[in-house]
Amino acid sequence: MCPLAAAGGRRAASRAPGAHNVCRLLTRRAHGFYARDAGVAHRKNLGLLRKIICQESTKFKNVWTTHSASPIAYERGRIYLDNYQCCISSIAQEPRILYQKPKCSKSEKIEDALLLECPLGEMLPSPSDYKSSLIVLTVQNWLLRLSADSGEILEKIYLASSCCKFRYLSWDTPQEVMVVKSAQNKLPAAARQIFGNSVTDVAVSNGILIVMYSMGLVRLYNFQAISEQFMEQPFDLGHEFNWNGQVGVVGKYPFGLPCNIKITDTPPLLFEASSLENAFQIGGYPWHYIITPNKKKHRGVFHICSLKDNALAKNGIQDMKCCSLEPDWIYFHPDMSGRIIHVGPNLIKVLKLKEVKNNTDQMEIAEDFTIVANRENSVNNTVTVTASGRVVKKRFNLLDDDPEQETFKIVDYEDELDLLSTVAVTQIGVDGIAHLDFHCNEHGILLKSIPLLESWDVTYSHEVYFDKDLVLHIEQKPNRRFSCYVYQMVCDTAKDDECSSHEKTEKLFCKKGGRIFEYI
């Protein structure tokens, strides 16, 4: 385990001074030490779980696998298949089907979905509102709220007529304000007059309207100010409304939601920047942004600048100089520490912003820690000598992300356990070997490594989820073939070899709800 003392102000530490032994923590919980504060008890429980996960005797076992001809989605212990018509619990060691709905027609197809959970500190009109639900967007512009456990339709909202096709859902403010976005068709003439003809995409996030242009320009506007300034008439869902002489109930078919914001003048510009492929991120403390200079020769070069005055931070040009097919990527750490994660084929850098010595007005980028891929056995010599003594020169060098060398493919953060997770892959021939590693988020120390038993083909699309005691690997193969591998935490040391061996083991098959599941 990593040192448990939290870095100054970085995170609200669940590792309070005192008892760190698991048995003592359990005893204190049983005696009611945390009874007055449910949040403290929850954090202590997560601390216990983290200790159990990271101990050597704990393994993750591939308990079952299933396959599908349509995309597979995962949300909080629930696996969705068949365009969200089938929901399977991932909590049990055997697949348990929560609901199986009849196959929907093309007109009922779900385009996108979001998990909606109960907001804190609010009184809700119905008891069912306190349970998790799934917000889905259908191809016919219906927004439905479904029970996450039964699939029952709890609410229906009709968005608009067929003149506008909505396809995407996202959060503006997580669990509070939702954004429904249409397909990227050409902007209406009125919008082109305001924002210009070269707009390629638009998004809303954290109250900011983000407008992207074909030449790499990104402009930010205050979305709330736009709503207040240009809203013609407010309305409420479920109430009768007169819109341009047409009367209907808001959110009901065929009236839908009137377009009651009409921008007639250019809104005040908050910020603009030019970046290659519109790549633009804001974060850190104090506020900084990350861009790539808007020329192809600068691909893979990242500039970290102050949002206040556009000043480049000291050491603010980050360039791994990778020679690889897949580019490296960079983003602000989601743990709200203000740090930056820069991921290359064989190196992960966690960077931090700090004041320049003797100059409090300037910030510099410093290395917090690094994680390096295990390439001890890789050989990349340009000259080799055969058994007969003949010298052979290679005509090429391996790429930094050559499949035969261990390469980072996924980096994620588990906020409840405060763990940084990485997936590294080595592929020799047709078989790829992958492992999921857990690192201390404060110092980068390796705490746990979990082998993924299935072969990992680097040419396929992969997603890996780590959710407390569960690891889920979703794989998309050619010709729309999808596979889902479910791993669960086990602490039975007698089964260590069974859980971690890559050797082929006997597979058992069973059929539930018309679906085939594989057991190992």
PDB file of N, CA and C in Angstrom, residues 223-254:
ATOM      1  N   PHE A 223     -23.757  30.299 -21.502  1.00  0.00           N
ATOM      2  CA  PHE A 223     -25.047  29.781 -21.966  1.00  0.00           C
ATOM      3  C   PHE A 223     -26.211  30.308 -21.124  1.00  0.00           C
ATOM      4  N   GLN A 224     -26.002  30.467 -19.832  1.00  0.00           N
ATOM      5  CA  GLN A 224     -27.072  30.987 -18.986  1.00  0.00           C
ATOM      6  C   GLN A 224     -27.425  32.419 -19.376  1.00  0.00           C
ATOM      7  N   ALA A 225     -26.390  33.217 -19.657  1.00  0.00           N
ATOM      8  CA  ALA A 225     -26.644  34.599 -20.076  1.00  0.00           C
ATOM      9  C   ALA A 225     -27.394  34.635 -21.403  1.00  0.00           C
ATOM     10  N   ILE A 226     -27.044  33.730 -22.321  1.00  0.00           N
ATOM     11  CA  ILE A 226     -27.757  33.649 -23.601  1.00  0.00           C
ATOM     12  C   ILE A 226     -29.218  33.294 -23.371  1.00  0.00           C
ATOM     13  N   SER A 227     -29.472  32.319 -22.490  1.00  0.00           N
ATOM     14  CA  SER A 227     -30.851  31.894 -22.200  1.00  0.00           C
ATOM     15  C   SER A 227     -31.665  33.047 -21.644  1.00  0.00           C
ATOM     16  N   GLU A 228     -31.071  33.794 -20.711  1.00  0.00           N
ATOM     17  CA  GLU A 228     -31.805  34.897 -20.087  1.00  0.00           C
ATOM     18  C   GLU A 228     -32.038  36.056 -21.062  1.00  0.00           C
ATOM     19  N   GLN A 229     -31.049  36.319 -21.904  1.00  0.00           N
ATOM     20  CA  GLN A 229     -31.152  37.472 -22.806  1.00  0.00           C
ATOM     21  C   GLN A 229     -32.081  37.217 -23.984  1.00  0.00           C
ATOM     22  N   PHE A 230     -32.069  35.987 -24.521  1.00  0.00           N
ATOM     23  CA  PHE A 230     -32.775  35.746 -25.782  1.00  0.00           C
ATOM     24  C   PHE A 230     -33.999  34.834 -25.638  1.00  0.00           C
ATOM     25  N   MET A 231     -34.376  34.473 -24.408  1.00  0.00           N
ATOM     26  CA  MET A 231     -35.578  33.655 -24.248  1.00  0.00           C
ATOM     27  C   MET A 231     -36.811  34.511 -24.522  1.00  0.00           C
ATOM     28  N   GLU A 232     -37.658  34.049 -25.454  1.00  0.00           N
ATOM     29  CA  GLU A 232     -38.840  34.818 -25.839  1.00  0.00           C
ATOM     30  C   GLU A 232     -39.983  34.631 -24.847  1.00  0.00           C
ATOM     31  N   GLN A 233     -40.132  33.401 -24.359  1.00  0.00           N
ATOM     32  CA  GLN A 233     -41.229  33.135 -23.430  1.00  0.00           C
ATOM     33  C   GLN A 233     -40.947  31.818 -22.693  1.00  0.00           C
ATOM     34  N   PRO A 234     -40.962  31.832 -21.348  1.00  0.00           N
ATOM     35  CA  PRO A 234     -40.702  30.589 -20.613  1.00  0.00           C
ATOM     36  C   PRO A 234     -41.917  29.664 -20.651  1.00  0.00           C
ATOM     37  N   PHE A 235     -41.695  28.361 -20.422  1.00  0.00           N
ATOM     38  CA  PHE A 235     -42.804  27.402 -20.349  1.00  0.00           C
ATOM     39  C   PHE A 235     -42.450  26.304 -19.354  1.00  0.00           C
ATOM     40  N   ASP A 236     -43.454  25.535 -18.945  1.00  0.00           N
ATOM     41  CA  ASP A 236     -43.274  24.435 -18.005  1.00  0.00           C
ATOM     42  C   ASP A 236     -43.776  23.143 -18.625  1.00  0.00           C
ATOM     43  N   LEU A 237     -43.041  22.052 -18.371  1.00  0.00           N
ATOM     44  CA  LEU A 237     -43.457  20.736 -18.868  1.00  0.00           C
ATOM     45  C   LEU A 237     -44.830  20.359 -18.334  1.00  0.00           C
ATOM     46  N   GLY A 238     -45.646  19.797 -19.219  1.00  0.00           N
ATOM     47  CA  GLY A 238     -46.957  19.303 -18.808  1.00  0.00           C
ATOM     48  C   GLY A 238     -48.044  20.356 -18.733  1.00  0.00           C
ATOM     49  N   HIS A 239     -47.695  21.597 -19.033  1.00  0.00           N
ATOM     50  CA  HIS A 239     -48.686  22.682 -18.974  1.00  0.00           C
ATOM     51  C   HIS A 239     -49.074  23.120 -20.390  1.00  0.00           C
ATOM     52  N   GLU A 240     -50.311  23.586 -20.498  1.00  0.00           N
ATOM     53  CA  GLU A 240     -50.787  24.091 -21.793  1.00  0.00           C
ATOM     54  C   GLU A 240     -50.059  25.384 -22.127  1.00  0.00           C
ATOM     55  N   PHE A 241     -49.751  25.553 -23.426  1.00  0.00           N
ATOM     56  CA  PHE A 241     -48.923  26.680 -23.837  1.00  0.00           C
ATOM     57  C   PHE A 241     -49.348  27.132 -25.227  1.00  0.00           C
ATOM     58  N   ASN A 242     -49.383  28.443 -25.414  1.00  0.00           N
ATOM     59  CA  ASN A 242     -49.712  29.027 -26.708  1.00  0.00           C
ATOM     60  C   ASN A 242     -48.420  29.525 -27.348  1.00  0.00           C
ATOM     61  N   TRP A 243     -48.061  28.876 -28.452  1.00  0.00           N
ATOM     62  CA  TRP A 243     -46.820  29.239 -29.129  1.00  0.00           C
ATOM     63  C   TRP A 243     -47.121  29.627 -30.568  1.00  0.00           C
ATOM     64  N   ASN A 244     -46.994  30.924 -30.851  1.00  0.00           N
ATOM     65  CA  ASN A 244     -47.255  31.452 -32.194  1.00  0.00           C
ATOM     66  C   ASN A 244     -48.628  31.041 -32.703  1.00  0.00           C
ATOM     67  N   GLY A 245     -49.608  31.091 -31.813  1.00  0.00           N
ATOM     68  CA  GLY A 245     -50.977  30.769 -32.196  1.00  0.00           C
ATOM     69  C   GLY A 245     -51.340  29.304 -32.120  1.00  0.00           C
ATOM     70  N   GLN A 246     -50.353  28.434 -31.897  1.00  0.00           N
ATOM     71  CA  GLN A 246     -50.618  27.000 -31.756  1.00  0.00           C
ATOM     72  C   GLN A 246     -50.631  26.646 -30.277  1.00  0.00           C
ATOM     73  N   VAL A 247     -51.729  25.997 -29.857  1.00  0.00           N
ATOM     74  CA  VAL A 247     -51.896  25.655 -28.450  1.00  0.00           C
ATOM     75  C   VAL A 247     -51.688  24.153 -28.255  1.00  0.00           C
ATOM     76  N   GLY A 248     -50.926  23.807 -27.235  1.00  0.00           N
ATOM     77  CA  GLY A 248     -50.686  22.396 -26.935  1.00  0.00           C
ATOM     78  C   GLY A 248     -50.090  22.232 -25.549  1.00  0.00           C
ATOM     79  N   VAL A 249     -49.922  20.991 -25.148  1.00  0.00           N
ATOM     80  CA  VAL A 249     -49.314  20.686 -23.847  1.00  0.00           C
ATOM     81  C   VAL A 249     -47.827  20.440 -24.059  1.00  0.00           C
ATOM     82  N   VAL A 250     -47.017  21.162 -23.319  1.00  0.00           N
ATOM     83  CA  VAL A 250     -45.565  21.089 -23.479  1.00  0.00           C
ATOM     84  C   VAL A 250     -45.073  19.681 -23.129  1.00  0.00           C
ATOM     85  N   GLY A 251     -44.357  19.070 -24.068  1.00  0.00           N
ATOM     86  CA  GLY A 251     -43.798  17.739 -23.862  1.00  0.00           C
ATOM     87  C   GLY A 251     -44.693  16.614 -24.330  1.00  0.00           C
ATOM     88  N   LYS A 252     -45.936  16.951 -24.759  1.00  0.00           N
ATOM     89  CA  LYS A 252     -46.851  15.927 -25.270  1.00  0.00           C
ATOM     90  C   LYS A 252     -46.802  15.917 -26.796  1.00  0.00           C
ATOM     91  N   TYR A 253     -47.123  14.751 -27.368  1.00  0.00           N
ATOM     92  CA  TYR A 253     -47.173  14.630 -28.832  1.00  0.00           C
ATOM     93  C   TYR A 253     -48.466  15.270 -29.338  1.00  0.00           C
ATOM     94  N   PRO A 254     -48.461  16.033 -30.413  1.00  0.00           N
ATOM     95  CA  PRO A 254     -47.318  16.360 -31.301  1.00  0.00           C
ATOM     96  C   PRO A 254     -46.691  17.716 -31.011  1.00  0.00           C
TER      97      PRO A 254
END
